[in-house]
Coordinates of C-alpha atoms in Angstrom, one line a residue:
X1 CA -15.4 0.0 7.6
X2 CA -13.2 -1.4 4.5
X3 CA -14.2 -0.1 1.3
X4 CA -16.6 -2.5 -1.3
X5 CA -14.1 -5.0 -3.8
X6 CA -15.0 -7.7 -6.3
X7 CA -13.2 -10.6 -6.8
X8 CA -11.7 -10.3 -10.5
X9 CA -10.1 -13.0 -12.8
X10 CA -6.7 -12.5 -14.6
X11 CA -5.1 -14.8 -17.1
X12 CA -2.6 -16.0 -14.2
X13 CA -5.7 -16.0 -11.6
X14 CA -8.0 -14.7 -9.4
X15 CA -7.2 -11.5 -6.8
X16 CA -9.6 -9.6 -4.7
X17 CA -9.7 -5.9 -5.5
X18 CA -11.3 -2.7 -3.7
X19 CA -12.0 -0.2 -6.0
X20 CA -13.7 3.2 -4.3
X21 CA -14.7 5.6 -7.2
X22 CA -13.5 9.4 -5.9
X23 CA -14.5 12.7 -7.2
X24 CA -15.7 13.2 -10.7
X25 CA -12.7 14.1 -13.0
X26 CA -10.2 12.6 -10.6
X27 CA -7.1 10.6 -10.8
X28 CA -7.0 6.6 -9.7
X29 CA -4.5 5.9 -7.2
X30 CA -3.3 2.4 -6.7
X31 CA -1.8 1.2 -3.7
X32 CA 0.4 -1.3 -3.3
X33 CA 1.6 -2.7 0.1
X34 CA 4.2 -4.3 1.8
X35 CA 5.8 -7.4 2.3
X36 CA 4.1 -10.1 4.4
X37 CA 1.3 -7.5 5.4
X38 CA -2.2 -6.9 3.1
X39 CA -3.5 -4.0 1.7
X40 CA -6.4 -3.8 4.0
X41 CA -3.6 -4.1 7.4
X42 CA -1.2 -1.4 5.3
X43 CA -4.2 1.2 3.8
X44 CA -7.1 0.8 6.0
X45 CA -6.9 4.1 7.5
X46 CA -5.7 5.5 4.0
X47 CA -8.9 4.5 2.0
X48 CA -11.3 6.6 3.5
X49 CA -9.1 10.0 3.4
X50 CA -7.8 8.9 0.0
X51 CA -10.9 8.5 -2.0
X52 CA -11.6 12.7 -1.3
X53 CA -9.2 13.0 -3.5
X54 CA -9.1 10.1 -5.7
X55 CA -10.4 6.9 -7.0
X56 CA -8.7 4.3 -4.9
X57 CA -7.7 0.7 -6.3
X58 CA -6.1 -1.8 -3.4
X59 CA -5.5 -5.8 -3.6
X60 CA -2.7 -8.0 -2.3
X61 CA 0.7 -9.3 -4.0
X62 CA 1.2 -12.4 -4.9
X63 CA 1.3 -15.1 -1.8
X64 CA -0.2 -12.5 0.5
X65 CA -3.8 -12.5 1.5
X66 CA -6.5 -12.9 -0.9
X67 CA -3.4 -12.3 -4.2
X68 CA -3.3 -14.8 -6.2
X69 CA -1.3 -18.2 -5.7
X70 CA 2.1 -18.5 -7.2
X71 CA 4.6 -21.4 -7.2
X72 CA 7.9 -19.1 -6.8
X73 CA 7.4 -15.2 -6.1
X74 CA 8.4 -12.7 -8.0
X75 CA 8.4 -9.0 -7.6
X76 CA 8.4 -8.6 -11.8
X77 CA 5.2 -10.5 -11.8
X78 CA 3.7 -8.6 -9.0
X79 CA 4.4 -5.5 -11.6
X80 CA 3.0 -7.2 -14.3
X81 CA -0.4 -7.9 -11.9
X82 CA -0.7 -4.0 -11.4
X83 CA -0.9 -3.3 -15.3
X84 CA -3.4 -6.3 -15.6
X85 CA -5.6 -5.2 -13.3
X86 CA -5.5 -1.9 -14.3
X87 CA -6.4 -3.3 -17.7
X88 CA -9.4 -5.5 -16.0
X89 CA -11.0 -2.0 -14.9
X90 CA -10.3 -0.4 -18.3
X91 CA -7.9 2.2 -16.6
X92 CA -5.6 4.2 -19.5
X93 CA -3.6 5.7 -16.9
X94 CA -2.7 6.2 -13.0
X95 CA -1.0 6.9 -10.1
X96 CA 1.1 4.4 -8.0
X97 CA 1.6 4.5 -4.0
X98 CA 3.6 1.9 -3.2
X99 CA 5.2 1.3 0.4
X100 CA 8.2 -0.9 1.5
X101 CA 8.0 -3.7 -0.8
X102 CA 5.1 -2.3 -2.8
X103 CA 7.7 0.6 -3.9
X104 CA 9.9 -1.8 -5.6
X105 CA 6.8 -2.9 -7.3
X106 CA 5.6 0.9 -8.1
X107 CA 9.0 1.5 -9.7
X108 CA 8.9 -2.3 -12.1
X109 CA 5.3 -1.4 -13.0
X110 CA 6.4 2.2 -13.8
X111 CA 9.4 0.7 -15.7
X112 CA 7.1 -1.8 -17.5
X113 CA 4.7 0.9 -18.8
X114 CA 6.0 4.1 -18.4
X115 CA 3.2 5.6 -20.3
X116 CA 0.7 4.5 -18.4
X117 CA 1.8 5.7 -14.8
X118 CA 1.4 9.6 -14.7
X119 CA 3.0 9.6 -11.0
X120 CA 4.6 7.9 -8.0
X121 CA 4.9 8.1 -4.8
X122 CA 7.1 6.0 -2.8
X123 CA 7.0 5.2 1.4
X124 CA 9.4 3.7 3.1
X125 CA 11.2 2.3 0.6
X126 CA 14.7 2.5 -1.2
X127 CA 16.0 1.4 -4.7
X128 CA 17.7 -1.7 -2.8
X129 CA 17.1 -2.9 0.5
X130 CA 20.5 -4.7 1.1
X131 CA 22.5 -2.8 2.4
X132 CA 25.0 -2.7 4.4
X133 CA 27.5 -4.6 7.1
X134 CA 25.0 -7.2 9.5
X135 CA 21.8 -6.1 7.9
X136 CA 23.4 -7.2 4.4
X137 CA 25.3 -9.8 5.8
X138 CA 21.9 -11.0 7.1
X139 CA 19.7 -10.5 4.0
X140 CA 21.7 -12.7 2.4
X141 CA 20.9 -15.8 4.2
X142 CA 17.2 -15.3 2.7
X143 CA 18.1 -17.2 -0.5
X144 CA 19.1 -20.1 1.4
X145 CA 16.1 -20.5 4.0
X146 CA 13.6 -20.1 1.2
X147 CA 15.4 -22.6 -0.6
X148 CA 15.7 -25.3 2.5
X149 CA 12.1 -24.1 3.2
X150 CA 10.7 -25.7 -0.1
X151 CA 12.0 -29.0 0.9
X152 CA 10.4 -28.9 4.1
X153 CA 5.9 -30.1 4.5
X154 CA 3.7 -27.5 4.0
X155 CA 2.0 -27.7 7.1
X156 CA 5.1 -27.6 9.2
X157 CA 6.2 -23.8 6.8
X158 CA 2.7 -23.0 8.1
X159 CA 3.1 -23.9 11.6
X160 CA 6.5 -22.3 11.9
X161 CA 5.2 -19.1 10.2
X162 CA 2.1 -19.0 12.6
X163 CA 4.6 -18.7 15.6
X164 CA 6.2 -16.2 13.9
X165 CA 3.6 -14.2 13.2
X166 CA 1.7 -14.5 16.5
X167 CA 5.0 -14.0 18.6
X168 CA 6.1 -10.7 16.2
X169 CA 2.0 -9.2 16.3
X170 CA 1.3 -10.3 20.2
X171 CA 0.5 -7.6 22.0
X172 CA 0.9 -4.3 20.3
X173 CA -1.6 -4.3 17.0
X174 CA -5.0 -7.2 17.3
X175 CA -6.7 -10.8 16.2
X176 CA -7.5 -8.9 13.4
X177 CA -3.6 -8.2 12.3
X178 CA -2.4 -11.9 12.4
X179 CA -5.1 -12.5 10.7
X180 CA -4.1 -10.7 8.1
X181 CA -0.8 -11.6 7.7
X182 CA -1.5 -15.5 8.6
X183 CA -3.5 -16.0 5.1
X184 CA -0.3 -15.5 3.2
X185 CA 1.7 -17.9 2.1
X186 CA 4.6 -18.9 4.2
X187 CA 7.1 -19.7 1.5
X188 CA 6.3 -16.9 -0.6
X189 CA 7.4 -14.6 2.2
X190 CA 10.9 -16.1 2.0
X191 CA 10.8 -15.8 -2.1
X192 CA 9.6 -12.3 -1.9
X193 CA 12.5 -11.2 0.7
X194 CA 14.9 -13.1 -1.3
X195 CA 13.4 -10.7 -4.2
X196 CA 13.7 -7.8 -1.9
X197 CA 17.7 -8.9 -1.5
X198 CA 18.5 -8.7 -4.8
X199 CA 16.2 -6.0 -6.3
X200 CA 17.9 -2.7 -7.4
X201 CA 16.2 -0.3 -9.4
X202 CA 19.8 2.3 -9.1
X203 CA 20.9 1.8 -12.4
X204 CA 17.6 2.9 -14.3
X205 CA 15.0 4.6 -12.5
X206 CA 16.9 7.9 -12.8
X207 CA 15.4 7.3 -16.7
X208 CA 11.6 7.3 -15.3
X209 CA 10.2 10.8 -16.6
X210 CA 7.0 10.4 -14.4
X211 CA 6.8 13.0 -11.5
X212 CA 7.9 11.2 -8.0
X213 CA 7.2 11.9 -4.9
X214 CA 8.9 10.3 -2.0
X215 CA 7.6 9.6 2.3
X216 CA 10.7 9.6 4.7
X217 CA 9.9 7.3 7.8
X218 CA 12.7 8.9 10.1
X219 CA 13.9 6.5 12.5
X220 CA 12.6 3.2 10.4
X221 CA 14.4 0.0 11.3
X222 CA 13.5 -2.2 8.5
X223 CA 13.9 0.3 5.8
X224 CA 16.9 2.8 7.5
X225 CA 17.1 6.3 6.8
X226 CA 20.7 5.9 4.7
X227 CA 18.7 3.2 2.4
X228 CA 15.7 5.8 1.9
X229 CA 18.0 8.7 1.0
X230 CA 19.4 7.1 -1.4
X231 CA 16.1 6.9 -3.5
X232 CA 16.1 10.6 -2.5
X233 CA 19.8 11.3 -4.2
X234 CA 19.1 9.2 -7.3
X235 CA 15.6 10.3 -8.8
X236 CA 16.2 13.9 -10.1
X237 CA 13.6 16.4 -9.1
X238 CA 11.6 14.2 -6.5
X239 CA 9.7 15.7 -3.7
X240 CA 10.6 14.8 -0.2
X241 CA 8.5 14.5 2.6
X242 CA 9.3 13.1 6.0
X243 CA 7.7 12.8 9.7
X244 CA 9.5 10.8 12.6
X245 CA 7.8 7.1 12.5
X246 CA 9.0 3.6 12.4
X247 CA 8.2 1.2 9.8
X248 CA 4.3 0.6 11.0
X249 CA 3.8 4.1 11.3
X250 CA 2.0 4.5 8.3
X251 CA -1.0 2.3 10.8
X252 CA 0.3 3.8 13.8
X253 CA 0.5 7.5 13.1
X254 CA -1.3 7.4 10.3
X255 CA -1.9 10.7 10.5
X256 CA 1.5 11.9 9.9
X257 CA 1.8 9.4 7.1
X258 CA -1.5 11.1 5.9
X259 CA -0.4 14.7 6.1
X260 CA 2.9 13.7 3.8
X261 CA 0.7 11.6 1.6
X262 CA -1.9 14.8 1.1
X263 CA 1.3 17.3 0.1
X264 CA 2.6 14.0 -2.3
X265 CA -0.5 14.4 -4.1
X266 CA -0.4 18.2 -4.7
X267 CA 2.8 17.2 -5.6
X268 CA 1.5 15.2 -8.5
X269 CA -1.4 17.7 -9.6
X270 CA -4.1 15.6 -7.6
X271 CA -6.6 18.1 -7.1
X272 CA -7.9 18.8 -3.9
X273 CA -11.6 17.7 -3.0
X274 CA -13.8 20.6 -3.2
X275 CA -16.4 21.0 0.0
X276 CA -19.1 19.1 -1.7
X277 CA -16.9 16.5 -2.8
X278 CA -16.0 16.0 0.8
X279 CA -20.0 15.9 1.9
X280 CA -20.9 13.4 -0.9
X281 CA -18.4 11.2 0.1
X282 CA -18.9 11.1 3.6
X283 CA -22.5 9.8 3.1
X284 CA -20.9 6.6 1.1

């Protein structure tokens, strides 16, 4: 069962957010996902574990799911969204969890407004995801296909993304997955990995003072281990945790992701949920 949301209106539009109030006294934790996914197909077995600790805020980027529209994508923008709708709940201060894409966002938003962000952890995600050799090599084609891609009808960009989707999410996840991922928009997939390509957060985010935590997927294909390590060797004093899981694992052994999560958070001085916390909960 997803946690309750409301649909909330910003200056540059309207986004659907979940918002699951945690213990009293506790930290809000927002979370903010990947690319082409939602937040409900990236945290929906995060909520629920999450909120004993913490008040939990979840929506989608830009293009993706129920985010709001948006001629060109940007990931700066997507940072900018976080603070407003942080603003929209009257929130002073909080914790982002960003994973893959949404760690690139965690870091802008933390860059944006340092003083607002008292901690971050970061999952499966780097401070550039170029790279190197092929996978570079490759990545860089993304500016050009989003760029033929505008000048191609909408409803073909739609059709070819639904094969896409439905060929990559066939057999191993559900309906309920390309779903998810079929309500975003097709061209603001290509814009946000042509983001992705050239984002690199190296040269400053050694200057964040915020506490950071960091969860190693070991063995990840889309994000490597070399690219993850180095967001390890350039924030000083960040904690490192790490399980053996590919890039869905944070779905598919959630679990693991959940255990690394849990010791990010005492990390950060989240406080654990007492027993009665934990019973009050539960009957939510």
């Amino acid at each position: 069962m997803l946690p309750p949301g409301e649909w909330i209106t910003l200056p540059t539009g309207r986004v659907f957010v979940r918002h699951v109030k945690g213990p009293a006294g506790s930290p809000t934790v927002m979370l903010l996902h990947g690319w082409t996914v939602t937040a409900d197909l990236n945290w929906y077995l995060i909520y629920t574990p999450l909120a004993q600790r913490a008040s939990v805020v979840a929506f989608d980027h830009r293009g993706h799911g129920t985010g709001i529209a948006t001629k060109r994508f940007t990931l700066a923008d997507c940072a900018s969204d976080v603070l407003a709708i942080a603003d929209a709940l009257t929130l002073e201060q909080f914790i982002c969890v960003g994973y893959s894409m949404g760690g690139a966002i965690a870091q802008l938003a933390a860059r944006q407004a340092p003083e607002r962000i008292t901690g971050i952890v970061l999952g499966a995600t780097s401070t550039s995801f170029r790279g190197q050799g092929f996978r570079s090599a490759r990545f860089s084609l993304m500016p050009v296909v989003a760029g033929i891609s505008r000048k191609i009808p909408r409803n073909l960009r739609q059709w070819s993304w639904q094969k896409v989707v439905c060929k990559v999410i066939a057999n191993g996840f559900s309906r309920w997955a390309q779903a998810e991922v079929l309500k975003g928009d097709p061209q603001a997939m290509l814009d946000a990995g042509t983001e992705l390509f050239r984002f690199n957060s190296s040269p400053w985010i050694a200057e964040l003072s915020m506490p950071f935590a960091q969860i190693c997927t070991k063995g990840d294909s889309v994000v490597p281990d070399y690219l993850q390590e180095e967001l390890s060797l350039t924030v000083p004093n960040i904690a490192v945790f790490s399980y053996q899981g590919g890039h869905s694992s944070v779905v598919t052994d959630s679990a693991s992701f959940w255990d690394c999560m849990n010791s990010a958070l005492d990390h950060l001085g989240v406080p654990q949920a007492s027993l009665t916390d934990q019973k009050h909960l539960a009957k939510q």
